[in-house]
Short mmCIF file of C-alpha atoms in Angstrom, two decimals:
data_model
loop_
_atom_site.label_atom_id
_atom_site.label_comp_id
_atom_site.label_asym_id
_atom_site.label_seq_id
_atom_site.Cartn_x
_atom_site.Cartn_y
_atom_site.Cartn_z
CA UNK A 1037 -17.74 24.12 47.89
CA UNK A 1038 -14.09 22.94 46.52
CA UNK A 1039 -11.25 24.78 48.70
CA UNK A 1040 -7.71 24.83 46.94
CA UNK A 1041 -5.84 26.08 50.35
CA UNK A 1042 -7.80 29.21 51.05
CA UNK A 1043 -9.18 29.70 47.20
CA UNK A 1044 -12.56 28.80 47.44
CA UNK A 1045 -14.38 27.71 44.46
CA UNK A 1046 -18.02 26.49 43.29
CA UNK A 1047 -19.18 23.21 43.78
CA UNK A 1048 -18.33 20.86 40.70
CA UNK A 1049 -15.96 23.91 39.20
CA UNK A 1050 -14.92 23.83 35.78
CA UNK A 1051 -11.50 24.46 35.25
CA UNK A 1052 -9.77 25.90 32.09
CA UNK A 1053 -6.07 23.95 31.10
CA UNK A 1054 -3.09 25.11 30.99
CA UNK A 1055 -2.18 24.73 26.89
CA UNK A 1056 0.36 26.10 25.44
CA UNK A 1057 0.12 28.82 22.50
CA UNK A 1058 -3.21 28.50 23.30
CA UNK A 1059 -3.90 30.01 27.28
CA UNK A 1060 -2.97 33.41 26.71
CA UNK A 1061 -4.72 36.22 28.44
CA UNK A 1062 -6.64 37.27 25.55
CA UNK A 1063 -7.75 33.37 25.41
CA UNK A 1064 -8.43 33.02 29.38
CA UNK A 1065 -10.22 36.29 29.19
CA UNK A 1066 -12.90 34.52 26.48
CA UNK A 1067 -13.43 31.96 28.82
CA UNK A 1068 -13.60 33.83 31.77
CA UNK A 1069 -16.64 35.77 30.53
CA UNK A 1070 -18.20 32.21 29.68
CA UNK A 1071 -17.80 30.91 33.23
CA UNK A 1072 -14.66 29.10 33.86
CA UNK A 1073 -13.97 28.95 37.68
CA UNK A 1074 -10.46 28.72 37.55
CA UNK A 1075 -7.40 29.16 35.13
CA UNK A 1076 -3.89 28.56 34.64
CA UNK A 1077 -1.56 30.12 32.09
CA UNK A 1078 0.60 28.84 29.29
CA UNK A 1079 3.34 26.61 31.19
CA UNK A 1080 6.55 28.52 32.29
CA UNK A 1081 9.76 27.02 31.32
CA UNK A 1082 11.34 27.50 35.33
CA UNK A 1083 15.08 27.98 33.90
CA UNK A 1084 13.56 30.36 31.02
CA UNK A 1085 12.08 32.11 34.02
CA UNK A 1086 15.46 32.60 35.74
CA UNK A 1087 17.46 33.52 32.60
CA UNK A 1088 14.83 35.94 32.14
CA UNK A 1089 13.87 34.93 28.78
CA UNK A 1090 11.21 37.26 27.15
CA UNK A 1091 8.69 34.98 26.48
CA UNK A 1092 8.93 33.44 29.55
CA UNK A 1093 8.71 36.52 31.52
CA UNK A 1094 5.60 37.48 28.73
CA UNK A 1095 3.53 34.54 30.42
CA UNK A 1096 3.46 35.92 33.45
CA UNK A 1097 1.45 38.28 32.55
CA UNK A 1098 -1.84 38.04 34.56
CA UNK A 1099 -4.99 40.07 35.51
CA UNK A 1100 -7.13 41.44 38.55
CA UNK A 1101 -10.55 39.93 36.15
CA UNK A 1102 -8.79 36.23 35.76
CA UNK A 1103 -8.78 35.83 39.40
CA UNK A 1104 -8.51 33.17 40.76
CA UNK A 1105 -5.62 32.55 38.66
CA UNK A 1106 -2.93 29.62 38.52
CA UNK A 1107 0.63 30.39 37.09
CA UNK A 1108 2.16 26.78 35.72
CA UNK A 1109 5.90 26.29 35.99
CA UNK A 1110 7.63 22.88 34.42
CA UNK A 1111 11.46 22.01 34.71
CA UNK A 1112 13.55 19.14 36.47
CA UNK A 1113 15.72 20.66 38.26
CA UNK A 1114 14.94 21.34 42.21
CA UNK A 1115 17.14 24.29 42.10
CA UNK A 1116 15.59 26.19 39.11
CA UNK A 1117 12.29 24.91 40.06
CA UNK A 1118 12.11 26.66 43.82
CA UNK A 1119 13.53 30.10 42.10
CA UNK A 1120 11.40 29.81 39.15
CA UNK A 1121 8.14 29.44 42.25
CA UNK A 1122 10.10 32.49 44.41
CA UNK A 1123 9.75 34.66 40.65
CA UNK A 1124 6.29 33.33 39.95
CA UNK A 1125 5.36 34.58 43.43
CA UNK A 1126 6.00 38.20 42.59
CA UNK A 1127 3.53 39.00 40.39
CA UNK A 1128 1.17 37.59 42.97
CA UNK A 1129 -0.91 35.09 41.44
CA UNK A 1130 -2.92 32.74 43.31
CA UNK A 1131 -1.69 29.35 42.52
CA UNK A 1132 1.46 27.82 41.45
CA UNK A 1133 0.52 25.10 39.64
CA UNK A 1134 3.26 22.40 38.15
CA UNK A 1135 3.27 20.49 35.00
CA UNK A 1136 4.49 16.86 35.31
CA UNK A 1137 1.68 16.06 32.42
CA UNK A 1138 3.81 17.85 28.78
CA UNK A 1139 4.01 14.86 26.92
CA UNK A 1140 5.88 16.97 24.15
CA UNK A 1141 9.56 15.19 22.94
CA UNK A 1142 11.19 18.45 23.57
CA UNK A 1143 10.13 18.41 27.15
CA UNK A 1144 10.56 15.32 28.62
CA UNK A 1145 14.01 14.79 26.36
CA UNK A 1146 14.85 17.91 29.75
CA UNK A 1147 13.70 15.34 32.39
CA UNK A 1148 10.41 18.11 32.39
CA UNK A 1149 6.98 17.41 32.35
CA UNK A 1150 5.78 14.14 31.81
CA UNK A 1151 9.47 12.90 31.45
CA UNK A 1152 9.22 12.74 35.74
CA UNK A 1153 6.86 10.44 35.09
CA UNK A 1154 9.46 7.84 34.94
CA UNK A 1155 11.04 8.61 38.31
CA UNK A 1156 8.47 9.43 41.40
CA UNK A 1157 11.13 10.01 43.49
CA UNK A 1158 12.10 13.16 41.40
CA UNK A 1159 8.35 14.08 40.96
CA UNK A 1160 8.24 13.99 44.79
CA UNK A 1161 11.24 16.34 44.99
CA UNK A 1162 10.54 19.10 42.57
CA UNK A 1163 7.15 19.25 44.48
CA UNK A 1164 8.70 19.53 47.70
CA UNK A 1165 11.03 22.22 46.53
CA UNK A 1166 7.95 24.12 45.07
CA UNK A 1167 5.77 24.06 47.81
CA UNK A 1168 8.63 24.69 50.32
CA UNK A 1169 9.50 27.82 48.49
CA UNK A 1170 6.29 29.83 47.87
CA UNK A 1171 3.41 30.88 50.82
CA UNK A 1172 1.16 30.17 47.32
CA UNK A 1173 -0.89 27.19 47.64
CA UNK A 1174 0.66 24.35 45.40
CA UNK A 1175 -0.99 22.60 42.53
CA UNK A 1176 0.18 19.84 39.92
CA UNK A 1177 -1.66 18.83 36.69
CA UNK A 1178 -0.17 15.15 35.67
CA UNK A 1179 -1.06 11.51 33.88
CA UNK A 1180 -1.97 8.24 34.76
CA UNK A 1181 1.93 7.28 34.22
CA UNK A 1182 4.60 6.66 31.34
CA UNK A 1183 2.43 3.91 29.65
CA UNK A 1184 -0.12 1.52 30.20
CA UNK A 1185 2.44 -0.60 31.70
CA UNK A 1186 3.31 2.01 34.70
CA UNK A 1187 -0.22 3.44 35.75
CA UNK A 1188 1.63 5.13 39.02
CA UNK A 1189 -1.22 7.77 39.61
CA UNK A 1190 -2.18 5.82 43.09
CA UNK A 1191 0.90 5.60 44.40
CA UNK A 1192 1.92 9.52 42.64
CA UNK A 1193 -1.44 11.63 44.27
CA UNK A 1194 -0.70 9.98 47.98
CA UNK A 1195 2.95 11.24 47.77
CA UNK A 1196 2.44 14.52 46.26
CA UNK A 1197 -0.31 14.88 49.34
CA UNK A 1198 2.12 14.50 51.72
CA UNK A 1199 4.92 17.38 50.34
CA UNK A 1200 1.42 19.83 50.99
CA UNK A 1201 -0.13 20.40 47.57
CA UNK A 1202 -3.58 21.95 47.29
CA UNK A 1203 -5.29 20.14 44.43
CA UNK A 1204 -4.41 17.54 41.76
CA UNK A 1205 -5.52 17.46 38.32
CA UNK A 1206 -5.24 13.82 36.57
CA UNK A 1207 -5.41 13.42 32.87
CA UNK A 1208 -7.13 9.96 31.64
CA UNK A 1209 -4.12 9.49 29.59
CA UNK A 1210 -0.40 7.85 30.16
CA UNK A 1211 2.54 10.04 28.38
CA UNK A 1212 2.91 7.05 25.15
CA UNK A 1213 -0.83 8.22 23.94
CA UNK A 1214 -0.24 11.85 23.55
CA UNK A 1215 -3.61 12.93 22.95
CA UNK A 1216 -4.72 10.07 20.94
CA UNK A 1217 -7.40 7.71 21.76
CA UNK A 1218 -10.29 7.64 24.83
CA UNK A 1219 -9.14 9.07 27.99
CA UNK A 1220 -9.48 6.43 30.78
CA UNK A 1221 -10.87 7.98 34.00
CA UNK A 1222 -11.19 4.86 36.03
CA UNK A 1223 -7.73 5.33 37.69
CA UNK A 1224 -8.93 8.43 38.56
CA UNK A 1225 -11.77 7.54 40.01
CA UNK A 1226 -9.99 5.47 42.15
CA UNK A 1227 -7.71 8.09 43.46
CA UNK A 1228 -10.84 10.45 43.99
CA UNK A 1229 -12.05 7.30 46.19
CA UNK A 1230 -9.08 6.58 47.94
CA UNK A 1231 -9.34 7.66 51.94
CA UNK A 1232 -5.87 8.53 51.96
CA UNK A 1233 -6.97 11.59 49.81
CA UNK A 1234 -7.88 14.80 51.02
CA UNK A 1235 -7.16 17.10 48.24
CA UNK A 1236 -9.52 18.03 45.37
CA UNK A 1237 -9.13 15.96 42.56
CA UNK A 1238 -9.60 17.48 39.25
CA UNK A 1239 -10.25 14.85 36.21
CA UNK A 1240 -8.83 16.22 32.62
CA UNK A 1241 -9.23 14.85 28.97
CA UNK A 1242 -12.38 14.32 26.01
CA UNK A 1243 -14.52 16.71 28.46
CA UNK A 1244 -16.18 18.14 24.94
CA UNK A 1245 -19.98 18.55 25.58
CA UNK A 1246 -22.24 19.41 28.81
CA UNK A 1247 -23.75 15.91 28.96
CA UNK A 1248 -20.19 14.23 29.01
CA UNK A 1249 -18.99 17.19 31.76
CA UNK A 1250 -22.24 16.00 33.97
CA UNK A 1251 -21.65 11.85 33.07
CA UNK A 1252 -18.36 11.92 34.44
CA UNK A 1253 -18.98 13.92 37.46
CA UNK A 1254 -21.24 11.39 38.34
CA UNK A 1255 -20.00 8.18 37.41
CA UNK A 1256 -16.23 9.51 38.62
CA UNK A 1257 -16.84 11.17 41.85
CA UNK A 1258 -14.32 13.87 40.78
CA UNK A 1259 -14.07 17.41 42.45
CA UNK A 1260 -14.21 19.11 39.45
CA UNK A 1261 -13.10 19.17 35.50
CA UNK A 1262 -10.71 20.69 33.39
CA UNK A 1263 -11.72 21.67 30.05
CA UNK A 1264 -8.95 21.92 27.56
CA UNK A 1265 -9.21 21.27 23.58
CA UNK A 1266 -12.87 21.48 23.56
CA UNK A 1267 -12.74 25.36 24.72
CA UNK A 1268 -10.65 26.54 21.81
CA UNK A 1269 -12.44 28.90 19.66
CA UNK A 1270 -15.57 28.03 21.91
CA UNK A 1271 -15.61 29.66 25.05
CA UNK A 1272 -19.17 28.92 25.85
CA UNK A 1273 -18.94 25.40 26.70
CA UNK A 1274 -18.08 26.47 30.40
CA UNK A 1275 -21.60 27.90 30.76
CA UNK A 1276 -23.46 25.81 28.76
CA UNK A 1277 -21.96 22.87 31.26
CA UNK A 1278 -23.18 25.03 34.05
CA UNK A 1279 -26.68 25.50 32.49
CA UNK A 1280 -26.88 22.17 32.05
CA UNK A 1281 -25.94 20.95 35.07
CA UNK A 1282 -28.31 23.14 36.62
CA UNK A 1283 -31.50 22.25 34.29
CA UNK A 1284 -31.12 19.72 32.38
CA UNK A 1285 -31.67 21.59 29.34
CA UNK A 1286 -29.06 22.36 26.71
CA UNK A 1287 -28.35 26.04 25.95
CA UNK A 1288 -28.83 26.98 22.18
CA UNK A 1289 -25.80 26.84 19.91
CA UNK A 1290 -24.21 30.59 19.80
CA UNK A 1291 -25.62 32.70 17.30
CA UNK A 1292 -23.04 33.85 14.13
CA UNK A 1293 -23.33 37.26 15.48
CA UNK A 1294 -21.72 36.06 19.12
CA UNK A 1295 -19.39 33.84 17.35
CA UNK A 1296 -18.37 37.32 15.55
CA UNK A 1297 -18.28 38.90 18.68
CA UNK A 1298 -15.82 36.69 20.33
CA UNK A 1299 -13.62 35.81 17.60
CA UNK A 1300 -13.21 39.97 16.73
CA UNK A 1301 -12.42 40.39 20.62
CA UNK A 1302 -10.14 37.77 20.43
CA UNK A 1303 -7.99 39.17 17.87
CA UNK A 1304 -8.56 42.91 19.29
CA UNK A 1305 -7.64 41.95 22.63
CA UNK A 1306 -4.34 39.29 21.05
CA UNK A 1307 -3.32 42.51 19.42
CA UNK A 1308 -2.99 44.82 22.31
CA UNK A 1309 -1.15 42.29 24.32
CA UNK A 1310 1.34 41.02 21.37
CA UNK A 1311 1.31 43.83 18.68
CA UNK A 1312 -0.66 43.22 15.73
CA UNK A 1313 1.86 40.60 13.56
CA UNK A 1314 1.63 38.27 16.36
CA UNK A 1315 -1.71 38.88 17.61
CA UNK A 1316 -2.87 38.27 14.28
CA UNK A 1317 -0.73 34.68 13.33
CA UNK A 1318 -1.58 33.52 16.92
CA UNK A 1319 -5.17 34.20 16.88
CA UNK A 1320 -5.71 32.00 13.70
CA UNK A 1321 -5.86 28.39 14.97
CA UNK A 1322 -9.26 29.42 16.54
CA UNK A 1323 -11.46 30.79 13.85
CA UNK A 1324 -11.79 27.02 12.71
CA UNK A 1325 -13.98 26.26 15.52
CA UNK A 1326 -15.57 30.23 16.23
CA UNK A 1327 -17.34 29.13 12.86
CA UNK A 1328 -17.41 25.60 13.01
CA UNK A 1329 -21.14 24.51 11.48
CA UNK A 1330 -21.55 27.26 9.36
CA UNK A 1331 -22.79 26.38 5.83
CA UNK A 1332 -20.35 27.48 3.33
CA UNK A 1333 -18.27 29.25 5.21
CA UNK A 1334 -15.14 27.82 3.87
CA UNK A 1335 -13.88 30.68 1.42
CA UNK A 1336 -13.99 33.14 4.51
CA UNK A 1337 -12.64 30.42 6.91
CA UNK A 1338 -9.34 30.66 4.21
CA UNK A 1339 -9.26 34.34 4.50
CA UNK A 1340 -9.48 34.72 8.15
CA UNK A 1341 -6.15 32.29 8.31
CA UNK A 1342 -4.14 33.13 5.56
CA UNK A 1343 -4.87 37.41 5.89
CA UNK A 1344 -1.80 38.68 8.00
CA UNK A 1345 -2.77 42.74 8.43
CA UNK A 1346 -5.75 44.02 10.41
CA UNK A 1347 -7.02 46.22 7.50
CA UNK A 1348 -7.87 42.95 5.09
CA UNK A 1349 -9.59 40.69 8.66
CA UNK A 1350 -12.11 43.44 9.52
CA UNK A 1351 -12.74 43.83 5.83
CA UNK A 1352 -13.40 39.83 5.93
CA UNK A 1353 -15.33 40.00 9.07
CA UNK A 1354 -17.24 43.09 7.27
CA UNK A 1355 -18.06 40.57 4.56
CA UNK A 1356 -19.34 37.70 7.24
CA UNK A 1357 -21.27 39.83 8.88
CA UNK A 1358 -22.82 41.09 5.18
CA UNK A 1359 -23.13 37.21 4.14
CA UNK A 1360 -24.57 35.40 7.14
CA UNK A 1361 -26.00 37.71 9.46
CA UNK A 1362 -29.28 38.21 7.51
CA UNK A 1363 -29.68 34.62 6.83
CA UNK A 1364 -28.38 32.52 9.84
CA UNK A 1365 -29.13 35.34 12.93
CA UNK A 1366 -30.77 33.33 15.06
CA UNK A 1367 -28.86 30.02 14.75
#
């Protein structure tokens, strides 16, 4: 069993990452249903938070089903952060998790998310303020450091232990490679390994298939993993890791009348949170991979994301369902 403070979790639990435009509740409550063990939101921006900006406040919406549920804050600012925490608090989720892992120009230009990367001494401030400001446990997603020049994580996950966090989660990547090329997880390995640490260590980045989930936890040692990209527009990779971690075997692929099912949820569910215009434009980037494999699929595919009223999508999905059903039921 994994313990983040008094959050107790499965053994090897499967974590879903905090992306933004991407984990909204309609999105979290996909993945959810297909296992995930724990979540965090769409990061907060900590003075957005205080100025009371709409969409800032808007992410901190959360749900009794989600549970356990992590709200992520970013900023670089002690101040802001330890108010932002104190507001975060009050809709009672039950982490506060940090971002110090954005690599995003428009970020770190604020001294925000990856940017602390650069200065540890800052990192271990902002923490400090966090955890000293909230009765939440405290969690912080980061890198492996600025580039490959400035790998700090070793020297980063001992001093975040000591201001009192709860958990880290390490992506294989430095802030210079975005998301672009292999994840390295041997630094994080090594922090997993170090006696020093007593926290769970979560390791992040190319987790995209049950057999790579099950590799790494083995050849890693980590606590846990957390699943980002790969779960976009395909919820079921959380239990199909479980499955297979638990048999051996690979569950089938989902069948185009659960792909329907999830994708017309999605956009139901995106619409009652966000009103139909946005519910429908923000649901779009995931019908790509709801569908992905599908033979000739490509003229719908167009529909789905270029169609911006509800009226016209459930025709389409009408269509689909007319089209492929029949034909590709039990694929």
């Amino acid at each position: 069993m994994v313990k983040i403070g008094n959050i107790e979790l499965p053994d090897f639990p499967l974590l879903l990452a905090p992306m933004e435009d991407v984990s909204d509740p309609p999105f979290r409550r996909l993945c959810k249903m297909h296992g995930a063990d724990l979540m965090y939101t769409e990061f907060i921006s900590s003075e957005g938070l205080i100025r009371d900006a709409i969409k800032s406040r808007q992410k901190l919406d959360i749900f009794d089903y989600e549970r356990p549920i992590g709200i992520q804050i970013f900023g670089g600012d002690e101040e802001a952060m330890a108010m932002s925490a104190k507001i975060v608090e009050t809709v009672q989720p039950d982490i506060v998790d940090i971002n110090f892992g954005c690599p995003v120009k428009k970020v770190v230009c604020k001294g925000a998310g990856a940017g602390v990367l650069k200065d540890i001494d800052l990192m271990v401030r902002l923490t400090k303020s966090v955890v000293e400001s909230t009765h939440l446990p405290v969690t912080v997603k980061t890198r492996l450091g600025w580039d490959s020049d400035s790998i700090n994580i070793y020297e980063v996950a001992e001093r975040l232990q000591e201001t009192g966090i709860k958990a880290l989660a390490i992506h294989g990547r430095t802030r210079t490679q975005m998301y672009k090329g292999q994840a390295n997880w041997e630094p994080i390995a090594k922090v997993k390994a170090n006696p020093n640490i007593e926290i769970p260590i979560f390791g992040n980045g190319d987790i995209d298939s049950p057999q790579k989930a099950v590799e790494y936890k083995e050849r890693y040692g980590v606590d846990g993993v957390m699943i980002g990209r790969a779960a976009i527009g395909y919820p079921w990779i959380f239990e199909q890791i479980k499955h297979y971690r638990e048999t051996g075997e690979l569950l089938p692929e989902p069948t185009i009348v659960k792909r329907m099912e999830a994708a017309k949820n999605h956009l139901n569910w995106a619409i009652d949170w966000k009103g139909e215009r946005t519910g429908i434009l923000e649901t779009r980037m995931h019908y790509t991979n709801y569908f992905k494999g599908i033979p000739n699929f490509k003229p719908y595919r167009t529909k789905l994301v270029t169609q911006d009223n509800l009226v016209d999508l459930m025709q389409t999905f009408e269509e689909i369902e007319k089209e492929f059903i029949p034909t590709l039921e039990e694929i």
